[in-house]
Amino acid sequence: MFHDRARYQSTQGYQLAPVRFSRLDAARYVVTNDAGEYVVLSRQELVDFIGHSLPPDRPTYQALKSRHFLFDAHSRVALELLALKYRTRAEQLANFTGLHIFVVTLRCDHSCAYCQVSRQAEGRLEFDMSQEHADRALDFMFRSPSPALKIEFQGGEPLLHFERIRYIIERAKAMNAVHGRALQFVIASNLSRLTDEVLDFCRVHGVLLSTSLDGPEDLHNAQRPVRGGDSHRRTLDAIQRARQALGPDGVSALMTTTHASMERVEDIIDEYVRQGFRSIFLRNLSPYGFAVRQRASRQYGVEAWVEFYKRGLAHILRINAQGYPLQEEFAAILLQKIFSPRGSTYVDLQSPAGIGIGALVYNYDGAVYASDEGRMLAEMGDFSFRLGHLSRDSYESIMTSETLLAHLSDTMPEGAPMCSDCAFLPYCGADPVFHQATKKDAVGHKAFSAFCKKQMGVLRHLIGLLEDDAQARDILMGWR
Ligand code: SF4
């Protein structure tokens, strides 16, 4: 029910800016505004604030005023400043698609149970990207107005089709002589085929490597089977060689959490420290590809993952306090969204969703998808995020396709039930592919959404640490 207009107008000399509030814990609330700023209030402070009865001499009043949650007669440019901050956060939308994923092959030499892309046997060359599709994809990529373009090579195992990678990078650089963009290249690889020839090429062309390291030897080898059973040793050898050729930051690593990882978060983090990494991304398993067929993703619930994450973050903070700088990447993304004036460019947490306008995927067979997860979903027979085909469709028809536009308008959390009232909205996103995969509906009912539970669980925990633990706050603020 809505009260009369007068009820919302100032009775104590101040007006409210648009705000959202949610519980932080049993005693406190998080309040956010559209510029992404937050304050934590007790229940009574919140009631006083909303009821226009907060006395101006209270520190809470000043905190709310300085962060544009209320305006009074002395607020000069507050509303304009709030609008400017909102515009700054939304500015990156104008850049359009910055990430372009080239799936150069679906072939792979590993047979990981949690594989999300339904990899194919090594000899099946029909799962390789053709030169014609690579050329078309490059034409598409340079149509994007983004001043920075990142090409990420995915598979399968992309190094099994290194000749196509070489072709795409050399051609992109030649085309860029006209376009003048900031180009970046990343190969996501298990590194089992990392030859000296590949390393030389990466060094000459400034190509970065991203690999998988799931933890200590027994855990990694159990999760990432390969002929010989020595994926861990091979990965570590390759990481060392890559560091020697490309420098200490030339190779990064990602881990995936399986049921077997759940009790071993400290072991996993310690392995990253042992191998000299300065960052780790504690990632949960996504519900796509073999991960679903083999039911690996159903082996733990989101509540268990959030507990795993909290334990891991506590361990990482201890390691930092002992003098070894190690950053947790999911927390770093959320902290950027909380504190950076521009938010974060991480495509999975955008409004509208980063599908298509944040990332485009050119599949080995010429199909174009709105996100990497969208092509994984297609491998399971759901083509909801397939935008068109490189051979048949133009850039314009794909970027204005009904499929993409409908998903974009559906995936602005500001208009989604529950999200529109949620204090965590400025730090959240929509993840339409996850909701399509789990609920057969791209918007999803957030009360039953594992994505929402994960976001709320991690954000409540982070804000709690920022508020209550001075040492943790100092460390976390260094990750923004
Ligand atoms: S998904 Fe959940 S946490 Fe995120 S904005 Fe929506 S309701 Fe809030």
Short mmCIF file of C-alpha atoms and ligand atoms in Angstrom, two decimals:
data_model
loop_
_atom_site.label_atom_id
_atom_site.label_comp_id
_atom_site.label_asym_id
_atom_site.label_seq_id
_atom_site.Cartn_x
_atom_site.Cartn_y
_atom_site.Cartn_z
CA MET A 1 0.00 0.00 0.00
CA PHE A 2 1.24 3.54 -0.80
CA HIS A 3 0.71 6.42 1.60
CA ASP A 4 -0.20 9.93 0.57
CA ARG A 5 2.64 11.93 -1.08
CA ALA A 6 2.94 14.22 1.96
CA ARG A 7 3.93 11.26 4.10
CA TYR A 8 7.21 10.92 2.19
CA GLN A 9 8.12 14.58 2.25
CA SER A 10 10.40 16.21 4.75
CA THR A 11 9.03 16.71 8.25
CA GLN A 12 12.36 17.11 10.03
CA GLY A 13 14.25 19.22 7.53
CA TYR A 14 15.63 16.44 5.35
CA GLN A 15 14.56 14.45 2.32
CA LEU A 16 15.36 10.85 1.54
CA ALA A 17 17.29 9.83 -1.56
CA PRO A 18 16.15 6.57 -3.17
CA VAL A 19 17.56 3.82 -0.92
CA ARG A 20 17.25 0.07 -0.42
CA PHE A 21 17.86 -1.83 2.81
CA SER A 22 18.36 -5.47 3.75
CA ARG A 23 19.30 -7.29 6.92
CA LEU A 24 23.01 -7.66 7.60
CA ASP A 25 22.52 -9.79 10.72
CA ALA A 26 20.09 -10.08 13.64
CA ALA A 27 20.73 -6.51 14.83
CA ARG A 28 21.85 -4.47 11.80
CA TYR A 29 20.78 -3.43 8.31
CA VAL A 30 22.76 -2.59 5.17
CA VAL A 31 21.42 0.48 3.38
CA THR A 32 22.58 1.28 -0.18
CA ASN A 33 21.87 3.97 -2.75
CA ASP A 34 21.98 3.91 -6.55
CA ALA A 35 25.56 5.19 -6.60
CA GLY A 36 26.59 1.99 -4.83
CA GLU A 37 27.46 3.53 -1.47
CA TYR A 38 26.48 1.75 1.71
CA VAL A 39 25.97 2.39 5.41
CA VAL A 40 25.24 -0.08 8.20
CA LEU A 41 22.52 1.00 10.65
CA SER A 42 20.92 -0.49 13.72
CA ARG A 43 17.21 -1.18 13.45
CA GLN A 44 16.38 1.92 15.50
CA GLU A 45 18.65 4.13 13.39
CA LEU A 46 16.99 2.82 10.25
CA VAL A 47 13.50 3.46 11.64
CA ASP A 48 14.52 7.02 12.65
CA PHE A 49 16.16 7.68 9.29
CA ILE A 50 13.21 6.49 7.21
CA GLY A 51 10.77 8.25 9.56
CA HIS A 52 12.56 11.61 9.09
CA SER A 53 13.28 11.75 12.81
CA LEU A 54 17.05 11.39 12.84
CA PRO A 55 18.54 14.37 14.78
CA PRO A 56 21.08 16.36 12.71
CA ASP A 57 23.66 16.29 15.49
CA ARG A 58 23.98 12.49 15.40
CA PRO A 59 27.10 11.04 13.63
CA THR A 60 24.75 8.73 11.69
CA TYR A 61 23.01 11.80 10.23
CA GLN A 62 26.32 13.19 8.97
CA ALA A 63 27.38 9.81 7.57
CA LEU A 64 24.08 9.48 5.69
CA LYS A 65 24.28 13.04 4.42
CA SER A 66 27.88 12.80 3.21
CA ARG A 67 27.07 9.63 1.27
CA HIS A 68 23.92 11.08 -0.34
CA PHE A 69 21.31 9.07 1.55
CA LEU A 70 19.57 12.25 2.74
CA PHE A 71 19.44 15.89 1.67
CA ASP A 72 18.78 18.89 3.87
CA ALA A 73 18.75 22.68 3.42
CA HIS A 74 22.58 22.73 3.53
CA SER A 75 23.04 20.09 0.83
CA ARG A 76 24.18 22.07 -2.20
CA VAL A 77 25.03 19.79 -5.09
CA ALA A 78 24.12 16.49 -3.46
CA LEU A 79 21.49 15.34 -5.95
CA GLU A 80 23.63 16.27 -8.97
CA LEU A 81 26.61 14.52 -7.38
CA LEU A 82 24.54 11.38 -6.82
CA ALA A 83 23.45 11.45 -10.47
CA LEU A 84 27.05 11.97 -11.59
CA LYS A 85 28.22 8.98 -9.54
CA TYR A 86 25.43 6.86 -11.02
CA ARG A 87 26.40 7.92 -14.55
CA THR A 88 30.06 7.11 -13.86
CA ARG A 89 29.17 3.58 -12.75
CA ALA A 90 27.05 3.05 -15.87
CA GLU A 91 29.60 4.61 -18.24
CA GLN A 92 31.28 1.36 -19.20
CA LEU A 93 28.04 0.21 -20.89
CA ALA A 94 28.83 2.62 -23.74
CA ASN A 95 32.06 0.76 -24.50
CA PHE A 96 30.07 -2.28 -25.51
CA THR A 97 31.65 -5.71 -26.02
CA GLY A 98 35.22 -5.88 -24.71
CA LEU A 99 35.65 -9.65 -24.29
CA HIS A 100 35.67 -11.90 -27.37
CA ILE A 101 35.98 -15.63 -26.73
CA PHE A 102 37.22 -17.81 -29.59
CA VAL A 103 36.50 -21.51 -29.07
CA VAL A 104 39.17 -22.83 -31.45
CA THR A 105 38.45 -26.50 -30.71
CA LEU A 106 36.33 -28.73 -28.50
CA ARG A 107 39.03 -31.42 -28.49
CA CYS A 108 40.80 -32.11 -25.21
CA ASP A 109 43.33 -34.54 -23.74
CA HIS A 110 41.90 -34.40 -20.20
CA SER A 111 38.65 -36.01 -19.07
CA CYS A 112 37.65 -33.94 -16.04
CA ALA A 113 34.39 -35.05 -14.42
CA TYR A 114 33.29 -31.44 -13.98
CA CYS A 115 34.02 -30.39 -17.59
CA GLN A 116 31.46 -27.77 -18.57
CA VAL A 117 31.88 -27.88 -22.34
CA SER A 118 31.34 -31.51 -23.36
CA ARG A 119 34.87 -31.92 -24.72
CA GLN A 120 35.68 -34.23 -27.64
CA ALA A 121 38.37 -36.84 -28.24
CA GLU A 122 41.74 -35.58 -29.49
CA GLY A 123 41.43 -37.01 -33.00
CA ARG A 124 38.06 -35.46 -33.88
CA LEU A 125 39.18 -32.60 -36.12
CA GLU A 126 35.60 -31.78 -37.10
CA PHE A 127 35.39 -29.97 -33.74
CA ASP A 128 38.02 -27.37 -34.78
CA MET A 129 37.27 -23.78 -35.83
CA SER A 130 37.79 -23.12 -39.57
CA GLN A 131 39.82 -20.21 -40.93
CA GLU A 132 36.71 -18.81 -42.59
CA HIS A 133 34.90 -18.63 -39.23
CA ALA A 134 37.99 -17.14 -37.57
CA ASP A 135 38.04 -14.36 -40.22
CA ARG A 136 34.35 -13.61 -39.76
CA ALA A 137 34.73 -13.55 -35.98
CA LEU A 138 37.59 -11.04 -36.22
CA ASP A 139 35.42 -8.84 -38.46
CA PHE A 140 32.69 -9.00 -35.81
CA MET A 141 35.10 -8.19 -33.02
CA PHE A 142 36.39 -5.02 -34.65
CA ARG A 143 32.82 -3.81 -35.15
CA SER A 144 32.57 -3.41 -31.38
CA PRO A 145 33.26 0.23 -30.37
CA SER A 146 35.21 -0.83 -27.27
CA PRO A 147 38.64 0.87 -27.14
CA ALA A 148 40.03 -2.27 -25.44
CA LEU A 149 39.47 -5.71 -26.94
CA LYS A 150 40.42 -8.90 -25.15
CA ILE A 151 40.61 -12.13 -27.16
CA GLU A 152 40.37 -15.21 -24.97
CA PHE A 153 41.01 -18.63 -26.49
CA GLN A 154 38.91 -21.40 -24.97
CA GLY A 155 38.29 -25.07 -25.70
CA GLY A 156 38.38 -28.00 -25.22
CA GLU A 157 42.10 -27.55 -25.01
CA PRO A 158 42.91 -24.62 -27.33
CA LEU A 159 46.59 -25.54 -27.70
CA LEU A 160 45.47 -28.66 -29.61
CA HIS A 161 44.62 -26.19 -32.40
CA PHE A 162 47.53 -23.80 -31.91
CA GLU A 163 47.78 -23.04 -35.64
CA ARG A 164 44.38 -21.35 -35.50
CA ILE A 165 45.40 -19.36 -32.42
CA ARG A 166 48.55 -18.20 -34.22
CA TYR A 167 46.51 -17.20 -37.28
CA ILE A 168 43.93 -15.25 -35.24
CA ILE A 169 46.51 -13.32 -33.21
CA GLU A 170 48.63 -12.39 -36.25
CA ARG A 171 45.58 -11.35 -38.23
CA ALA A 172 44.10 -9.39 -35.30
CA LYS A 173 47.35 -7.46 -34.96
CA ALA A 174 47.48 -6.75 -38.70
CA MET A 175 43.85 -5.53 -38.70
CA ASN A 176 44.55 -3.42 -35.63
CA ALA A 177 47.01 -1.29 -37.59
CA VAL A 178 43.85 0.36 -38.97
CA HIS A 179 41.59 0.05 -35.90
CA GLY A 180 44.06 1.14 -33.20
CA ARG A 181 42.51 -0.67 -30.23
CA ALA A 182 44.26 -1.89 -27.08
CA LEU A 183 44.47 -5.63 -27.76
CA GLN A 184 45.00 -8.30 -25.12
CA PHE A 185 45.33 -12.06 -25.68
CA VAL A 186 44.76 -14.87 -23.18
CA ILE A 187 44.91 -18.62 -23.77
CA ALA A 188 42.92 -20.67 -21.23
CA SER A 189 44.77 -23.98 -21.28
CA ASN A 190 45.67 -27.03 -19.21
CA LEU A 191 49.22 -26.36 -20.56
CA SER A 192 49.84 -30.03 -21.36
CA ARG A 193 50.81 -28.99 -24.94
CA LEU A 194 52.93 -26.00 -23.96
CA THR A 195 55.88 -26.37 -26.35
CA ASP A 196 58.83 -24.01 -26.66
CA GLU A 197 57.35 -22.87 -29.97
CA VAL A 198 54.12 -21.85 -28.20
CA LEU A 199 56.05 -20.07 -25.45
CA ASP A 200 58.18 -18.15 -27.97
CA PHE A 201 55.06 -17.06 -29.79
CA CYS A 202 53.39 -15.95 -26.53
CA ARG A 203 56.48 -13.97 -25.51
CA VAL A 204 56.76 -12.20 -28.87
CA HIS A 205 53.06 -11.33 -29.04
CA GLY A 206 52.42 -10.56 -25.35
CA VAL A 207 50.01 -13.48 -24.88
CA LEU A 208 49.03 -14.40 -21.29
CA LEU A 209 48.22 -17.93 -20.12
CA SER A 210 45.48 -18.98 -17.73
CA THR A 211 45.48 -22.53 -16.42
CA SER A 212 43.70 -24.80 -13.93
CA LEU A 213 45.17 -25.78 -10.59
CA ASP A 214 42.66 -27.51 -8.35
CA GLY A 215 44.91 -27.89 -5.29
CA PRO A 216 47.54 -30.33 -4.01
CA GLU A 217 48.68 -33.26 -6.14
CA ASP A 218 46.20 -35.94 -4.99
CA LEU A 219 43.17 -33.64 -5.31
CA HIS A 220 44.22 -32.13 -8.64
CA ASN A 221 45.01 -35.51 -10.23
CA ALA A 222 41.76 -37.05 -9.00
CA GLN A 223 39.74 -34.20 -10.49
CA ARG A 224 41.67 -33.75 -13.70
CA PRO A 225 42.39 -37.20 -15.15
CA VAL A 226 44.83 -37.45 -18.05
CA ARG A 227 46.70 -40.35 -19.63
CA GLY A 228 49.60 -41.05 -17.24
CA GLY A 229 47.67 -39.68 -14.26
CA ASP A 230 50.18 -36.87 -13.73
CA SER A 231 48.26 -33.72 -14.62
CA HIS A 232 49.49 -31.93 -11.47
CA ARG A 233 53.20 -32.50 -12.20
CA ARG A 234 52.73 -31.50 -15.85
CA THR A 235 50.84 -28.35 -14.86
CA LEU A 236 53.48 -27.25 -12.35
CA ASP A 237 56.31 -27.92 -14.84
CA ALA A 238 54.50 -25.87 -17.46
CA ILE A 239 53.81 -23.02 -15.00
CA GLN A 240 57.54 -22.82 -14.22
CA ARG A 241 58.48 -22.77 -17.89
CA ALA A 242 55.81 -20.18 -18.64
CA ARG A 243 57.08 -17.94 -15.82
CA GLN A 244 60.63 -18.18 -17.12
CA ALA A 245 59.53 -17.25 -20.64
CA LEU A 246 56.77 -14.71 -19.91
CA GLY A 247 57.63 -13.34 -16.47
CA PRO A 248 56.07 -14.04 -13.05
CA ASP A 249 52.66 -12.64 -14.07
CA GLY A 250 52.57 -14.34 -17.47
CA VAL A 251 50.51 -17.25 -16.18
CA SER A 252 47.56 -17.28 -13.76
CA ALA A 253 45.58 -20.22 -12.38
CA LEU A 254 41.93 -20.99 -11.59
CA MET A 255 40.47 -23.66 -9.32
CA THR A 256 37.09 -25.37 -9.40
CA THR A 257 35.38 -26.55 -6.22
CA THR A 258 34.07 -30.11 -6.28
CA HIS A 259 32.63 -32.24 -3.52
CA ALA A 260 36.15 -33.56 -2.88
CA SER A 261 37.41 -29.98 -2.40
CA MET A 262 34.88 -29.05 0.26
CA GLU A 263 36.88 -30.12 3.30
CA ARG A 264 40.19 -29.00 1.85
CA VAL A 265 39.99 -25.29 1.23
CA GLU A 266 43.09 -24.61 3.38
CA ASP A 267 45.08 -27.28 1.47
CA ILE A 268 44.05 -25.75 -1.84
CA ILE A 269 45.05 -22.23 -0.78
CA ASP A 270 48.36 -23.48 0.68
CA GLU A 271 49.14 -25.10 -2.68
CA TYR A 272 48.68 -21.75 -4.43
CA VAL A 273 51.05 -20.14 -1.92
CA ARG A 274 53.58 -23.00 -2.37
CA GLN A 275 53.52 -22.41 -6.12
CA GLY A 276 54.13 -18.68 -5.69
CA PHE A 277 50.72 -17.38 -6.82
CA ARG A 278 49.57 -14.01 -5.48
CA SER A 279 45.90 -14.57 -6.20
CA ILE A 280 43.30 -17.32 -6.08
CA PHE A 281 39.67 -17.34 -7.27
CA LEU A 282 37.50 -19.54 -5.05
CA ARG A 283 34.94 -20.66 -7.65
CA ASN A 284 31.90 -22.86 -7.31
CA LEU A 285 30.97 -25.44 -9.93
CA SER A 286 28.61 -24.30 -12.68
CA PRO A 287 25.63 -26.42 -13.70
CA TYR A 288 26.62 -27.09 -17.32
CA GLY A 289 28.08 -29.83 -19.53
CA PHE A 290 29.55 -33.00 -18.07
CA ALA A 291 29.31 -31.38 -14.64
CA VAL A 292 25.56 -31.95 -14.78
CA ARG A 293 25.50 -35.25 -16.64
CA GLN A 294 27.86 -36.75 -14.11
CA ARG A 295 25.97 -35.05 -11.31
CA ALA A 296 29.15 -33.52 -9.91
CA SER A 297 27.43 -30.16 -9.49
CA ARG A 298 24.71 -31.66 -7.32
CA GLN A 299 27.13 -32.97 -4.78
CA TYR A 300 27.10 -29.82 -2.67
CA GLY A 301 24.57 -27.08 -2.08
CA VAL A 302 25.14 -23.35 -2.19
CA GLU A 303 25.01 -23.08 1.62
CA ALA A 304 27.91 -25.54 1.88
CA TRP A 305 29.83 -23.58 -0.76
CA VAL A 306 29.33 -20.29 1.12
CA GLU A 307 30.75 -21.94 4.27
CA PHE A 308 33.67 -23.27 2.19
CA TYR A 309 34.21 -19.73 0.89
CA LYS A 310 34.12 -18.12 4.36
CA ARG A 311 36.66 -20.63 5.70
CA GLY A 312 38.86 -20.05 2.68
CA LEU A 313 38.67 -16.27 3.03
CA ALA A 314 39.57 -16.51 6.73
CA HIS A 315 42.61 -18.61 5.81
CA ILE A 316 43.65 -16.14 3.09
CA LEU A 317 43.34 -13.23 5.54
CA ARG A 318 45.56 -15.12 8.03
CA ILE A 319 48.16 -15.70 5.29
CA ASN A 320 48.11 -11.99 4.45
CA ALA A 321 48.45 -11.06 8.13
CA GLN A 322 51.55 -13.29 8.27
CA GLY A 323 53.13 -11.23 5.48
CA TYR A 324 52.37 -13.13 2.24
CA PRO A 325 50.15 -11.02 -0.06
CA LEU A 326 47.45 -13.28 -1.52
CA GLN A 327 44.26 -11.84 -3.05
CA GLU A 328 40.93 -13.67 -3.35
CA GLU A 329 39.50 -12.66 -6.72
CA PHE A 330 35.76 -12.99 -6.06
CA ALA A 331 36.08 -10.74 -3.01
CA ALA A 332 38.23 -8.34 -5.04
CA ILE A 333 35.51 -8.05 -7.72
CA LEU A 334 32.82 -7.36 -5.10
CA LEU A 335 35.05 -4.83 -3.31
CA GLN A 336 35.59 -3.02 -6.61
CA LYS A 337 31.82 -2.92 -7.07
CA ILE A 338 31.41 -1.55 -3.54
CA PHE A 339 34.22 1.02 -3.51
CA SER A 340 35.38 1.87 -7.02
CA PRO A 341 33.59 4.82 -8.68
CA ARG A 342 33.43 2.77 -11.89
CA GLY A 343 32.39 -0.49 -10.29
CA SER A 344 33.81 -3.62 -11.94
CA THR A 345 33.88 -4.81 -15.55
CA TYR A 346 33.44 -8.46 -14.50
CA VAL A 347 30.88 -9.64 -17.07
CA ASP A 348 29.00 -12.05 -14.80
CA LEU A 349 27.90 -9.31 -12.38
CA GLN A 350 26.46 -6.55 -14.55
CA SER A 351 23.12 -4.81 -14.97
CA PRO A 352 21.90 -5.38 -17.60
CA ALA A 353 23.63 -8.76 -17.74
CA GLY A 354 26.99 -8.82 -19.56
CA ILE A 355 25.64 -11.23 -22.20
CA GLY A 356 26.47 -10.01 -25.71
CA ILE A 357 27.27 -6.45 -24.64
CA GLY A 358 30.04 -7.55 -22.26
CA ALA A 359 31.20 -10.71 -24.02
CA LEU A 360 30.63 -12.54 -27.29
CA VAL A 361 31.54 -16.17 -27.93
CA TYR A 362 32.49 -17.50 -31.37
CA ASN A 363 32.10 -21.26 -31.20
CA TYR A 364 34.22 -23.79 -33.14
CA ASP A 365 31.26 -24.41 -35.51
CA GLY A 366 30.57 -20.73 -36.30
CA ALA A 367 27.68 -20.29 -33.88
CA VAL A 368 27.72 -17.02 -31.91
CA TYR A 369 26.67 -17.08 -28.25
CA ALA A 370 25.94 -14.31 -25.77
CA SER A 371 28.30 -15.80 -23.16
CA ASP A 372 30.61 -18.72 -22.51
CA GLU A 373 28.00 -20.28 -20.23
CA GLY A 374 25.45 -19.79 -23.04
CA ARG A 375 27.46 -22.04 -25.36
CA MET A 376 27.87 -24.57 -22.51
CA LEU A 377 24.08 -24.60 -22.14
CA ALA A 378 23.77 -25.18 -25.89
CA GLU A 379 25.95 -28.30 -25.55
CA MET A 380 23.13 -29.54 -23.30
CA GLY A 381 20.50 -28.86 -25.97
CA ASP A 382 19.20 -25.47 -24.78
CA PHE A 383 19.89 -22.78 -27.41
CA SER A 384 18.35 -19.85 -25.52
CA PHE A 385 21.58 -17.80 -25.73
CA ARG A 386 22.54 -18.61 -29.32
CA LEU A 387 22.47 -15.28 -31.17
CA GLY A 388 23.18 -16.42 -34.71
CA HIS A 389 25.86 -17.82 -36.99
CA LEU A 390 29.05 -16.27 -38.42
CA SER A 391 28.28 -17.55 -41.95
CA ARG A 392 24.66 -16.45 -42.11
CA ASP A 393 24.17 -13.39 -39.92
CA SER A 394 25.55 -9.86 -39.88
CA TYR A 395 26.97 -8.11 -36.81
CA GLU A 396 23.93 -5.79 -36.81
CA SER A 397 21.39 -8.59 -36.98
CA ILE A 398 23.09 -10.44 -34.12
CA MET A 399 23.50 -7.43 -31.83
CA THR A 400 19.90 -6.34 -32.41
CA SER A 401 18.44 -9.83 -32.41
CA GLU A 402 15.26 -10.36 -30.46
CA THR A 403 17.03 -13.08 -28.46
CA LEU A 404 19.66 -10.67 -27.16
CA LEU A 405 17.40 -7.64 -26.65
CA ALA A 406 14.75 -9.64 -24.81
CA HIS A 407 17.34 -11.15 -22.48
CA LEU A 408 18.91 -7.76 -21.82
CA SER A 409 15.63 -6.11 -20.93
CA ASP A 410 14.73 -9.08 -18.70
CA THR A 411 18.02 -9.05 -16.87
CA MET A 412 18.18 -5.66 -15.27
CA PRO A 413 17.92 -6.52 -11.58
CA GLU A 414 16.51 -3.02 -10.95
CA GLY A 415 13.26 -4.31 -12.47
CA ALA A 416 13.35 -7.90 -11.21
CA PRO A 417 11.13 -9.08 -8.37
CA MET A 418 13.05 -9.18 -5.06
CA CYS A 419 16.21 -7.64 -6.60
CA SER A 420 14.47 -4.28 -7.01
CA ASP A 421 14.13 -4.06 -3.20
CA CYS A 422 17.47 -5.61 -2.29
CA ALA A 423 20.27 -3.57 -0.69
CA PHE A 424 22.88 -5.74 -2.42
CA LEU A 425 21.62 -4.81 -5.90
CA PRO A 426 24.43 -2.32 -6.76
CA TYR A 427 26.98 -5.10 -6.14
CA CYS A 428 25.05 -7.89 -7.82
CA GLY A 429 24.07 -9.01 -11.33
CA ALA A 430 21.53 -11.21 -13.05
CA ASP A 431 23.22 -14.39 -14.38
CA PRO A 432 20.43 -15.29 -16.83
CA VAL A 433 22.23 -18.40 -18.13
CA PHE A 434 22.48 -19.90 -14.65
CA HIS A 435 18.78 -19.28 -14.03
CA GLN A 436 17.86 -20.68 -17.44
CA ALA A 437 19.95 -23.79 -16.71
CA THR A 438 18.55 -24.36 -13.23
CA LYS A 439 15.00 -22.94 -13.42
CA LYS A 440 14.25 -22.87 -17.17
CA ASP A 441 13.66 -19.15 -16.80
CA ALA A 442 16.32 -16.48 -17.43
CA VAL A 443 15.05 -14.18 -14.65
CA GLY A 444 14.57 -16.85 -12.00
CA HIS A 445 12.75 -16.64 -8.68
CA LYS A 446 15.39 -15.16 -6.40
CA ALA A 447 13.88 -16.67 -3.25
CA PHE A 448 14.85 -20.09 -4.64
CA SER A 449 17.98 -19.05 -6.54
CA ALA A 450 21.40 -20.49 -5.61
CA PHE A 451 22.97 -17.49 -7.38
CA CYS A 452 21.09 -15.12 -5.07
CA LYS A 453 21.98 -17.15 -1.95
CA LYS A 454 25.63 -17.09 -2.94
CA GLN A 455 25.59 -13.33 -3.58
CA MET A 456 23.79 -12.51 -0.34
CA GLY A 457 25.93 -14.93 1.69
CA VAL A 458 29.25 -13.60 0.42
CA LEU A 459 28.23 -9.91 0.46
CA ARG A 460 26.86 -10.12 4.03
CA HIS A 461 30.09 -11.78 5.11
CA LEU A 462 32.32 -9.22 3.38
CA ILE A 463 30.42 -6.21 4.72
CA GLY A 464 30.44 -7.79 8.18
CA LEU A 465 34.24 -8.14 7.99
CA LEU A 466 34.61 -4.54 6.78
CA GLU A 467 32.51 -3.33 9.71
CA ASP A 468 33.73 -5.54 12.55
CA ASP A 469 37.32 -6.60 11.90
CA ALA A 470 39.85 -3.77 11.54
CA GLN A 471 42.70 -6.05 10.44
CA ALA A 472 40.53 -7.77 7.80
CA ARG A 473 39.32 -4.37 6.59
CA ASP A 474 42.90 -3.15 6.07
CA ILE A 475 43.72 -6.22 4.00
CA LEU A 476 40.47 -6.18 2.01
CA MET A 477 40.79 -2.47 1.19
CA GLY A 478 44.11 -3.27 -0.49
CA TRP A 479 42.30 -5.55 -2.98
CA ARG A 480 39.95 -2.93 -4.47
S1 SF4 B 1 20.09 -11.73 -6.95
FE1 SF4 B 1 19.63 -11.73 -4.77
S2 SF4 B 1 21.38 -10.65 -3.82
FE2 SF4 B 1 21.38 -10.14 -6.00
S3 SF4 B 1 20.17 -8.23 -6.14
FE3 SF4 B 1 18.77 -9.95 -6.54
S4 SF4 B 1 17.83 -10.36 -4.53
FE4 SF4 B 1 19.72 -9.16 -4.15
#
